[in-house]
Short mmCIF file of C-alpha atoms in Angstrom, two decimals:
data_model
loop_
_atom_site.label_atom_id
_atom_site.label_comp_id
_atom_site.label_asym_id
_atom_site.label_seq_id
_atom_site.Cartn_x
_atom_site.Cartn_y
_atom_site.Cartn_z
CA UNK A 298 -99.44 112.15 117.76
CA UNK A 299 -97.75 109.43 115.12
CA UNK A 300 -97.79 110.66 111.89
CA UNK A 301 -99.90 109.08 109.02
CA UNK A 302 -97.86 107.41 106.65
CA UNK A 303 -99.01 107.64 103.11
CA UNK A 304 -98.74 104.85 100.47
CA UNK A 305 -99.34 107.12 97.74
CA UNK A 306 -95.55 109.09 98.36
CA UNK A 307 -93.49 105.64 96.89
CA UNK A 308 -91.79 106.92 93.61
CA UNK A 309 -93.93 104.83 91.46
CA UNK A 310 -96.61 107.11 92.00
CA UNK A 311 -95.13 109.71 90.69
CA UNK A 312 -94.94 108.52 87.37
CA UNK A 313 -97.62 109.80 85.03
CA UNK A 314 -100.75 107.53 84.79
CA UNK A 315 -100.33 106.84 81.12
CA UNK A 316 -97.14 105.89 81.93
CA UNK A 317 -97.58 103.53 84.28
CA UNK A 318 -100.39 101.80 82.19
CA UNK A 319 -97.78 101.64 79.16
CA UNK A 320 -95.13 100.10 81.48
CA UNK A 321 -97.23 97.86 83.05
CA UNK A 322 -98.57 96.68 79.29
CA UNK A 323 -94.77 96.13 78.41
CA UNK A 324 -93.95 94.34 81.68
CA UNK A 325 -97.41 92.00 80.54
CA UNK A 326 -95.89 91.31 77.31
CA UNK A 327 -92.65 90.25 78.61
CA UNK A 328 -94.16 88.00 81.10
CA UNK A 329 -96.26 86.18 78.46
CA UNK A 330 -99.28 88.07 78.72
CA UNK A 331 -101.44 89.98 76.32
CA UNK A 332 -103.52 92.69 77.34
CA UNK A 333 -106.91 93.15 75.97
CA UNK A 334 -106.96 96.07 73.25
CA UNK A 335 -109.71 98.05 72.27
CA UNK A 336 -111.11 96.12 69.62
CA UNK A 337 -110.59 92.99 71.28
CA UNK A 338 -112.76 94.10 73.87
CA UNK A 339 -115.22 95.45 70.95
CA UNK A 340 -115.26 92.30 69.12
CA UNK A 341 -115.73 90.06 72.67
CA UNK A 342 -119.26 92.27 73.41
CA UNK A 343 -120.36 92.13 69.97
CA UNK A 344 -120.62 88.37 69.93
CA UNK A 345 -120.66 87.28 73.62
CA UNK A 346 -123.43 85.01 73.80
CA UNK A 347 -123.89 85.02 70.00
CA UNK A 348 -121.18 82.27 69.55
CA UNK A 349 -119.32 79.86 71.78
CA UNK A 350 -116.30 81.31 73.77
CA UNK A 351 -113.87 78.95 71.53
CA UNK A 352 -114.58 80.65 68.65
CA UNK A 353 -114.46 84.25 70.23
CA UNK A 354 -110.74 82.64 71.54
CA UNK A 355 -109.92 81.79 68.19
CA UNK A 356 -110.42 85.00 66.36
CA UNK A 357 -108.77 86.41 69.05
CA UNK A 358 -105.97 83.94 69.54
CA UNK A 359 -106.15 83.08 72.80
CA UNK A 360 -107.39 80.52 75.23
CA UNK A 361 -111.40 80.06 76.24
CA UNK A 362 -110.12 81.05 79.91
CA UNK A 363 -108.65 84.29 78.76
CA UNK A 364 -111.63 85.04 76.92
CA UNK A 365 -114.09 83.78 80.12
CA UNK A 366 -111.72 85.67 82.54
CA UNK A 367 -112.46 88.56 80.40
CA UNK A 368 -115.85 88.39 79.89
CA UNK A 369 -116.21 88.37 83.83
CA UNK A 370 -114.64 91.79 84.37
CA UNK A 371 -116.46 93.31 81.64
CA UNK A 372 -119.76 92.08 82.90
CA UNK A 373 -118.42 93.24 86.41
CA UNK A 374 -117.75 96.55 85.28
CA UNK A 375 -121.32 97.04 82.96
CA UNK A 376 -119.57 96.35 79.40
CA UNK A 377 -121.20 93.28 79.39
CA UNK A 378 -125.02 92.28 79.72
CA UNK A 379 -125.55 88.47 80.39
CA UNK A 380 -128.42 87.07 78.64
CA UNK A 381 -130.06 84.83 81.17
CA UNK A 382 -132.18 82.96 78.51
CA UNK A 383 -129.49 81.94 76.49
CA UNK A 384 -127.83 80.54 79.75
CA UNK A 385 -130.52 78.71 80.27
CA UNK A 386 -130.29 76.88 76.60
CA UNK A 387 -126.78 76.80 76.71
CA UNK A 388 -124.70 73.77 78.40
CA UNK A 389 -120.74 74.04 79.28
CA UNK A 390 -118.91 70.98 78.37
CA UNK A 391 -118.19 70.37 82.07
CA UNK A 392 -122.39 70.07 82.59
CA UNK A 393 -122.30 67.77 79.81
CA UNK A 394 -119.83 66.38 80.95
CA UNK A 395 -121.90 65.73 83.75
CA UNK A 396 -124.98 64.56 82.76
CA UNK A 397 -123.46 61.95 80.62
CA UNK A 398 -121.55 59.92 83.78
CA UNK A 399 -124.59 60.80 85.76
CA UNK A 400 -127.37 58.55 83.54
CA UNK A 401 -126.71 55.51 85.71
CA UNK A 402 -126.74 56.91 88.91
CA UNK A 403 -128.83 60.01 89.36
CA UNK A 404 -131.99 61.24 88.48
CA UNK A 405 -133.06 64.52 86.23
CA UNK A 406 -134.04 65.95 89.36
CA UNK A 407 -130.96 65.22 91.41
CA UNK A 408 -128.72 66.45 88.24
CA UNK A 409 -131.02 69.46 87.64
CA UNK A 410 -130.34 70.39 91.85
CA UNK A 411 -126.23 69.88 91.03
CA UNK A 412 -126.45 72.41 87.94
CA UNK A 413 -128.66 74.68 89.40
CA UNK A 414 -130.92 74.21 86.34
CA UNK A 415 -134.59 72.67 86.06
CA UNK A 416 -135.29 69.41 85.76
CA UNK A 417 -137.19 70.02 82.30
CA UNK A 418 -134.24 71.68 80.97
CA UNK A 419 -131.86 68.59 81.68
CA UNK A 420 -134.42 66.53 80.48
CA UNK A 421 -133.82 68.26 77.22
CA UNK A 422 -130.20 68.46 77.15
CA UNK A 423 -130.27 64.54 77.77
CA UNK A 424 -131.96 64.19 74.87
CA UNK A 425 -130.09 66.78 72.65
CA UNK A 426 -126.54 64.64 74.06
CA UNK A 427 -128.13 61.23 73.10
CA UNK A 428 -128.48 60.43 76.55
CA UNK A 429 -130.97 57.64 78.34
CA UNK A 430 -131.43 58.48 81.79
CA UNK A 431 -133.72 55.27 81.75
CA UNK A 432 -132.36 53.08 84.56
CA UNK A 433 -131.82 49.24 83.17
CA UNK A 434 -130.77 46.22 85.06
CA UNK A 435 -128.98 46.42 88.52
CA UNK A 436 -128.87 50.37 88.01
CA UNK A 437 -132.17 50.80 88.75
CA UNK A 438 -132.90 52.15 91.87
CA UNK A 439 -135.60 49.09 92.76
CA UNK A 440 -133.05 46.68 91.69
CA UNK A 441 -132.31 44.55 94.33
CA UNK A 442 -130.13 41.85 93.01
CA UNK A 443 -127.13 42.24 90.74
CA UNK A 444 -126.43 41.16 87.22
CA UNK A 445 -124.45 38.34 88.51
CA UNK A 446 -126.66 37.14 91.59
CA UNK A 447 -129.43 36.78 88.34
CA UNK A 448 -127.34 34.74 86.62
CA UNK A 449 -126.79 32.18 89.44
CA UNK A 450 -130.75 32.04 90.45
CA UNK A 451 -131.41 30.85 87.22
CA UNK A 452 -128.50 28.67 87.48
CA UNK A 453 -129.80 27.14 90.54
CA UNK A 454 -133.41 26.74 89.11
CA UNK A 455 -131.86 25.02 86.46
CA UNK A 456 -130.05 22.37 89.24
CA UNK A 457 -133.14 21.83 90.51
CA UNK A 458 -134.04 23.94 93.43
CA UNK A 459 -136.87 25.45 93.65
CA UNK A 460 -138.11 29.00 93.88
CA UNK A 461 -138.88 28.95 98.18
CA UNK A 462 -135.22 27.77 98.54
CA UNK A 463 -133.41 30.23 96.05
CA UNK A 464 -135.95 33.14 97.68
CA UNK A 465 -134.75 32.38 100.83
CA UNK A 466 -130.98 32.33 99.73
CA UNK A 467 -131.25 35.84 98.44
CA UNK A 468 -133.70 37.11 100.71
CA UNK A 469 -136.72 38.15 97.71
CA UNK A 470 -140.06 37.19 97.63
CA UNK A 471 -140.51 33.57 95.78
CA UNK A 472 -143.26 35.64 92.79
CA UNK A 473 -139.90 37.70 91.89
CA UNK A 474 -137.62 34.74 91.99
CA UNK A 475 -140.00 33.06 89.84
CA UNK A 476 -140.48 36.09 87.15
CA UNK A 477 -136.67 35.57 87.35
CA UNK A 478 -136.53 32.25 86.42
CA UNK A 479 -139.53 32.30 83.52
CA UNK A 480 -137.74 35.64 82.13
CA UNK A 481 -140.34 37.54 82.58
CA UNK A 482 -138.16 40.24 84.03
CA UNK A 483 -134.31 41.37 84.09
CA UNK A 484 -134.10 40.02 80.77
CA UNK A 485 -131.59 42.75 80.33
CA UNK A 486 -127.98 43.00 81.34
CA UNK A 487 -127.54 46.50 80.94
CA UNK A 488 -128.70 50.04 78.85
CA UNK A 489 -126.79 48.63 76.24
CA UNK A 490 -128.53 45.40 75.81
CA UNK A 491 -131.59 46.41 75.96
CA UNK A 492 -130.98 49.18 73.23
CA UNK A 493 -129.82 46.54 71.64
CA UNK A 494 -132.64 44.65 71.65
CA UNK A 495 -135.22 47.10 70.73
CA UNK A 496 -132.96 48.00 67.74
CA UNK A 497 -133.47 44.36 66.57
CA UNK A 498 -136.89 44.69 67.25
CA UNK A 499 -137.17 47.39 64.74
CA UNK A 500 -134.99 45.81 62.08
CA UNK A 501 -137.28 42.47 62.14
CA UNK A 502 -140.28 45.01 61.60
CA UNK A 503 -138.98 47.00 58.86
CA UNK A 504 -137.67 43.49 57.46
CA UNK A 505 -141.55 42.42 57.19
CA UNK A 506 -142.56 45.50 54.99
#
C-alpha cells in the first residue's frame, strides 16, 4: 500500500505558531506591506459605515483598497456587520460615476437594473449629483431626426420647399416637419440649451418684480 505523504512534516511547520505569525509580519514589512494591528482593526469596526472609507484610510494611513480589502475579511469572518440601509443611501464614486455618463442614454430604470438598486433610489441620487435624466433634443428616445438633419429642414423651408417634399426627404410625417419649421418643437439643441433657456426665463421674471 503507498504511503500517505504528509504536508504538515516540511520544517516550516515545526516552527512555533507565534513564530511563524511574527516572521511572516516581518517578511510583510519588508515586502511593503503593513499588517493590520489590533487597534487598527478596532478603530475600522468602530466607524465602518459611520464615515467614508477615505477617511477611515486616512487615519489609518493607507489606501481606500487596503481599508475595503479589510473590511471584506472582517465581515467574512463576523467582525463586521454590514448595515444594509446605509448601503442603500450610500453611492460609490464608480455608481456616480455612472449615473452621470448614463443621463443621455439610459433610463432610471435601466441604471437602477445595472446597480442593482431601485429605480426610486437613483432617482434620488440623480438629484442629490445635480443630474437631469430628462432626455432633450436628438437624445430622446422618440427623436427621430438629429440636431443637424433639423437644421437643414428648416433650411430647406426657408429655400422654398415645402413641407410634403422635405417629409418625404426625411421620411416623417408632413404635421412634424411643419411643427419643425414654425418652432413649435426641437427648439432645443441640447440639455444644455434648454437649461439655458429656462434660466433666462427665470431671470426676465425676477427682473419684473
Amino acid at each position: 500500500m503507498k504511503e500517505t505523504t504528509s504536508y504538515f512534516t516540511h520544517p516550516f511547520f515545526k516552527i512555533p505558531r507565534e513564530k511563524r505569525v511574527s516572521n511572516g509580519r516581518k517578511g510583510a514589512y519588508i515586502a511593503g506591506y503593513k499588517p493590520y494591528s489590533a487597534a487598527d482593526d478596532a478603530y475600522l469596526i468602530e466607524y465602518y459605515q459611520k464615515i467614508p472609507l477615505t477617511h477611515i484610510a486616512k487615519t489609518l494611513n493607507r489606501s481606500k483598497k487596503s481599508v475595503f480589502t479589510r473590511s471584506k475579511k472582517l465581515l467574512r469572518d463576523g467582525l463586521l456587520i454590514s448595515n444594509k440601509a446605509w448601503e442603500k443611501s450610500h453611492y460609490t464614486k464608480e455608481e456616480d460615476r455612472f449615473i452621470i455618463a448614463s443621463q443621455d442614454k439610459m433610463s432610471f430604470a435601466e441604471v437602477a437594473l445595472v446597480l442593482g438598486r431601485s429605480r426610486d433610489s437613483v432617482k434620488v441620487r440623480a438629484g442629490k449629483l445635480g443630474v437631469s435624466f430628462q432626455k432633450i433634443a436628438e437624445t430622446s428616445p422618440v427623436a427621430k431626426l438629429s440636431n443637424e438633419d433639423i437644421e437643414f429642414i428648416r433650411e430647406l423651408s426657408e429655400a422654398g420647399l415645402n413641407f410634403c417634399e422635405i417629409a418625404r426627404k426625411f421620411d416623417v410625417d408632413n404635421s412634424h416637419v411643419r411643427k419643425i419649421c414654425h418652432f413649435q418643437t426641437r427648439l432645443y439643441l441640447d440639455k444644455t440649451d434648454y437649461f439655458g433657456h429656462i434660466t433666462r426665463q427665470i431671470d426676465a421674471i425676477d427682473g419684473m418684480d
